[in-house]
CSV table of C-alpha atoms in Angstrom, one decimal:
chain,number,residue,atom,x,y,z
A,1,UNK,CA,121.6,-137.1,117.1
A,2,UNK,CA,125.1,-137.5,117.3
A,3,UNK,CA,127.5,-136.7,113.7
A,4,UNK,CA,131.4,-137.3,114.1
A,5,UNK,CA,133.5,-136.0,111.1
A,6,UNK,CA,137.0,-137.5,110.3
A,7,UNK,CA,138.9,-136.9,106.9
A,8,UNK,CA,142.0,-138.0,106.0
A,9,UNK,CA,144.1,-137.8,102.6
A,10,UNK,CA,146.7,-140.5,101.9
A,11,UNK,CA,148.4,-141.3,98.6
A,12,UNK,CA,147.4,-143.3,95.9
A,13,UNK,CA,149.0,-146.9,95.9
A,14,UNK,CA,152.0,-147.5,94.0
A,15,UNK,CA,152.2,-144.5,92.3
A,16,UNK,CA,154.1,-141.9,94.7
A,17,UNK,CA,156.7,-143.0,97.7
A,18,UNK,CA,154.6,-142.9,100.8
A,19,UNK,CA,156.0,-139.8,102.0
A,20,UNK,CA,155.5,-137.4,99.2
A,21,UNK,CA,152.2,-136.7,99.4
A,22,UNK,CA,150.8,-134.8,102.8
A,23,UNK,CA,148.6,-136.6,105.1
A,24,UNK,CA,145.6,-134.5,106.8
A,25,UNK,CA,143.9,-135.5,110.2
A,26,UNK,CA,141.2,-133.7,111.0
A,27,UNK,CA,140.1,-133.8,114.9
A,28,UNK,CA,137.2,-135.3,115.3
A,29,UNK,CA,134.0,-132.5,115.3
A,30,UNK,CA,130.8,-133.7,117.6
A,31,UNK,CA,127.4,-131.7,116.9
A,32,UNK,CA,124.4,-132.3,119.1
A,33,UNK,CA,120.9,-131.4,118.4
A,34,UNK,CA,117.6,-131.9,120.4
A,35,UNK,CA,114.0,-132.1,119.1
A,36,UNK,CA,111.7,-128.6,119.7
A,37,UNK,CA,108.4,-128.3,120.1
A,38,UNK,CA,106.5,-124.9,119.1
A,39,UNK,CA,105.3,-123.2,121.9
A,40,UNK,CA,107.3,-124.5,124.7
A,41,UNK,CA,110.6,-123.1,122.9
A,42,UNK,CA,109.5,-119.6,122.7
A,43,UNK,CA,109.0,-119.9,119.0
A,44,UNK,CA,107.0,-117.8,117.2
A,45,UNK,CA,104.4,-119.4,116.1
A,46,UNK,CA,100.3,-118.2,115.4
A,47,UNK,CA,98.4,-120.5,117.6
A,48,UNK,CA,94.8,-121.0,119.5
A,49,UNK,CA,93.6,-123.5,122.0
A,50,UNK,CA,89.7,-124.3,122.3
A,51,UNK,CA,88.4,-126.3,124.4
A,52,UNK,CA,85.5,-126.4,127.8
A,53,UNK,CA,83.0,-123.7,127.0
A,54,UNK,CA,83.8,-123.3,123.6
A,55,UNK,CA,83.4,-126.7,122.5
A,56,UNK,CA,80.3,-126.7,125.0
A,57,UNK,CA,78.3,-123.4,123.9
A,58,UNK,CA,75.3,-123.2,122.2
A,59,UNK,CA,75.2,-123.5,118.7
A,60,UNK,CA,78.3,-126.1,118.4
A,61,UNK,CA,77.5,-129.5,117.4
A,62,UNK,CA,80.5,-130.0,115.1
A,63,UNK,CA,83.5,-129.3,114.7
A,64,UNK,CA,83.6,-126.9,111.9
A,65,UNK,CA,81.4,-124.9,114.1
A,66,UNK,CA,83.7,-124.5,117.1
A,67,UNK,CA,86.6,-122.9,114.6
A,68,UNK,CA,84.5,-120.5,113.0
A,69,UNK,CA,85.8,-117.3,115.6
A,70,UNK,CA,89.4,-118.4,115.0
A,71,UNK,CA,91.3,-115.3,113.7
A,72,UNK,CA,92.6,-116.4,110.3
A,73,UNK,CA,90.2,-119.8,109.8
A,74,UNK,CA,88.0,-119.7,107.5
A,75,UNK,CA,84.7,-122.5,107.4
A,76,UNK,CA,82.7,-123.2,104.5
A,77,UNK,CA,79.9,-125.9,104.7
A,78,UNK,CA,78.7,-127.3,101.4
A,79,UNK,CA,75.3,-127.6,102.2
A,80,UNK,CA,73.0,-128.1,105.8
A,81,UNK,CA,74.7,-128.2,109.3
A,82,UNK,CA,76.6,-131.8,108.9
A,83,UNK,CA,77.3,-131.8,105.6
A,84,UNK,CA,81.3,-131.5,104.5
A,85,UNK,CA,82.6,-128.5,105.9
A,86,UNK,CA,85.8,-127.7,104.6
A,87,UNK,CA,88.6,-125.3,106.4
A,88,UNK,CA,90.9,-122.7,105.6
A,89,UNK,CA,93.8,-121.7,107.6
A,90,UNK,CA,95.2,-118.3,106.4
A,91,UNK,CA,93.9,-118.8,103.0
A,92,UNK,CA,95.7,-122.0,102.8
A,93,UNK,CA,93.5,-124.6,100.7
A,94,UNK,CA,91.9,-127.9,103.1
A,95,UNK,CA,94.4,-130.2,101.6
A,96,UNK,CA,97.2,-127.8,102.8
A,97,UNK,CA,96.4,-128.8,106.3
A,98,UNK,CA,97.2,-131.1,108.4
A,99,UNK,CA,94.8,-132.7,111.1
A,100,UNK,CA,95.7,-135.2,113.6
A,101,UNK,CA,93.5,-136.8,116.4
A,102,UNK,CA,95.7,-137.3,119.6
A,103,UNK,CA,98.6,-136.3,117.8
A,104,UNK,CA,98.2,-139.0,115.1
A,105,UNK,CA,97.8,-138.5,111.4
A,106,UNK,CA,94.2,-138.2,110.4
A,107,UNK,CA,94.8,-136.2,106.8
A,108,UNK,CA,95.4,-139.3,104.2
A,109,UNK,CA,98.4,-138.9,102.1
A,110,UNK,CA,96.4,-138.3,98.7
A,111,UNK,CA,95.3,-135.1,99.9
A,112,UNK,CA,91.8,-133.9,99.8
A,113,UNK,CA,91.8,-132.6,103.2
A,114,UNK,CA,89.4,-134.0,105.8
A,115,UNK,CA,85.8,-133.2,106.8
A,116,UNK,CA,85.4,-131.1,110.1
A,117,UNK,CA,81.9,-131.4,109.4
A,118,UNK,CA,81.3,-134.7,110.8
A,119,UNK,CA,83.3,-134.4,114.0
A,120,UNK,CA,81.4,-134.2,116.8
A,121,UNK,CA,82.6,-131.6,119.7
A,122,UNK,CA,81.8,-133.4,122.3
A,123,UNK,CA,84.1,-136.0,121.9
A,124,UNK,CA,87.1,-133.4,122.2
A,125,UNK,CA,88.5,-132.1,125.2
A,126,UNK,CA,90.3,-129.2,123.1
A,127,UNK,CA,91.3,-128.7,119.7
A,128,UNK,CA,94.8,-126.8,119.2
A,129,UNK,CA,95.4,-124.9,116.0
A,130,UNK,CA,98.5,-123.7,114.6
A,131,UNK,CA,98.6,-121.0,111.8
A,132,UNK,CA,101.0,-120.9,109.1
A,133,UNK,CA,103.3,-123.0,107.6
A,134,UNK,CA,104.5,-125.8,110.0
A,135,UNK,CA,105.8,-128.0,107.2
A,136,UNK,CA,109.7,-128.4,108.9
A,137,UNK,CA,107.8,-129.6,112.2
A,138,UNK,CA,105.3,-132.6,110.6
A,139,UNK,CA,105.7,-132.8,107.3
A,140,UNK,CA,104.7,-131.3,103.6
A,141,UNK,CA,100.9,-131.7,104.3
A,142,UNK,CA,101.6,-129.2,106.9
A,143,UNK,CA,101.9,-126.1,104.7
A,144,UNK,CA,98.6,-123.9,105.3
A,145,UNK,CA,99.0,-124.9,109.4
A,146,UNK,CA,97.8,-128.0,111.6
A,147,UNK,CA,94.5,-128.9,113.6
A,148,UNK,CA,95.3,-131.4,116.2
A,149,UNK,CA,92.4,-132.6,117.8
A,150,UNK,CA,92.7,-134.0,121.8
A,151,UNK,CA,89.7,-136.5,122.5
A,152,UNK,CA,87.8,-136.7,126.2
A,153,UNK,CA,90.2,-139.4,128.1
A,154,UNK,CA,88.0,-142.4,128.6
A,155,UNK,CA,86.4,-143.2,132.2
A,156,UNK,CA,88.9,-145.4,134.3
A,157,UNK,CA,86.8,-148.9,135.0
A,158,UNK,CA,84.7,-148.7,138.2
A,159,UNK,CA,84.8,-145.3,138.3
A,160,UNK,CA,81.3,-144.9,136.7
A,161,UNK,CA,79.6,-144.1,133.6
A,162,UNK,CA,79.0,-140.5,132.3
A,163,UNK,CA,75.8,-139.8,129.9
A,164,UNK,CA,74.8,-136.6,128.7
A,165,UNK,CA,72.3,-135.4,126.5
A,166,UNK,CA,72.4,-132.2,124.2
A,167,UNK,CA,68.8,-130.7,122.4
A,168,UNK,CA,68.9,-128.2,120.2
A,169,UNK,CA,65.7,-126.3,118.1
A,170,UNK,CA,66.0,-123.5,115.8
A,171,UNK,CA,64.2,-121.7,113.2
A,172,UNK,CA,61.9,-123.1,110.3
A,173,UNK,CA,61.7,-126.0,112.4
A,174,UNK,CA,65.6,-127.2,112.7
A,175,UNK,CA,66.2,-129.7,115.6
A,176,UNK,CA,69.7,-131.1,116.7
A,177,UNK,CA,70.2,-133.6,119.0
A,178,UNK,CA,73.6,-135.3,120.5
């Protein structure tokens, strides 16, 4: 980003002789700026990182359930595990957040917010949350924080293919499979 500044006042035509009126040059003023990140600049900023045995613990099917021990997230599921699960980032409403999948924008631009419910974690590799407002960084949906989800990189070819399988059973007869 690159702003050069140049001014300059000269008389009005035919009105004055040319030399009556001052003439200002202004030297020319450069000013530089570079894009930040959060983190990496030292700026203070609430953030969480989970990923591996978080994502991979017992109990964590979704998404929704993986944020639940986040200091300052709130989850509340509208009904049985899978349903719409709606998230709060330091009171911040779900339509105040913004969630991006690999660093692209998942929230839609009508607001709403977006169902955590229905994302599976074992797709993800990690999930990076930051707390607060974050709105001068990516945007007005960004007021209540941002969830930017990082998906498992897919195999490269010939390298083989990886299955897993994930039962769960509870109580009163609850079963989860993945």
């Amino acid at each position: 980003f690159l702003l050069v500044l140049t001014a300059a006042a000269e008389p009005a035509s035919g009105s004055a002789a040319p030399d009556s009126l001052a003439r200002y040059v202004l030297e020319p003023v450069e000013v530089r700026a570079e894009a930040w990140g959060l983190a990496a600049e030292g700026l203070p900023v609430a953030s969480s990182v989970v990923g591996g045995a978080a994502l991979a613990r017992p109990g964590v099917l979704r998404l929704a359930d993986a944020l639940r021990p986040l200091p300052g997230v709130r989850v509340a599921r509208l009904g049985a595990p899978g349903s719409f699960a709606a998230v709060s980032v330091r009171g911040a409403s779900n339509a105040q957040l913004l969630v991006r999948v690999d660093g692209r924008r998942l929230s839609t631009a009508q607001g709403g917010g977006v169902d955590l419910g229905a994302v599976d974690a074992a797709s993800l590799e990690r999930v990076e949350v930051v707390r607060g407002g974050a709105s001068a960084l990516y945007g007005a949906d960004a007021l209540g924080g941002v969830i930017n989800l990082v998906t498992r990189p897919a195999a490269a070819p010939g390298a083989g293919a990886r299955t897993s399988l994930r039962l769960e059973g509870g109580s009163f007869g609850t079963v989860a499979a993945d």
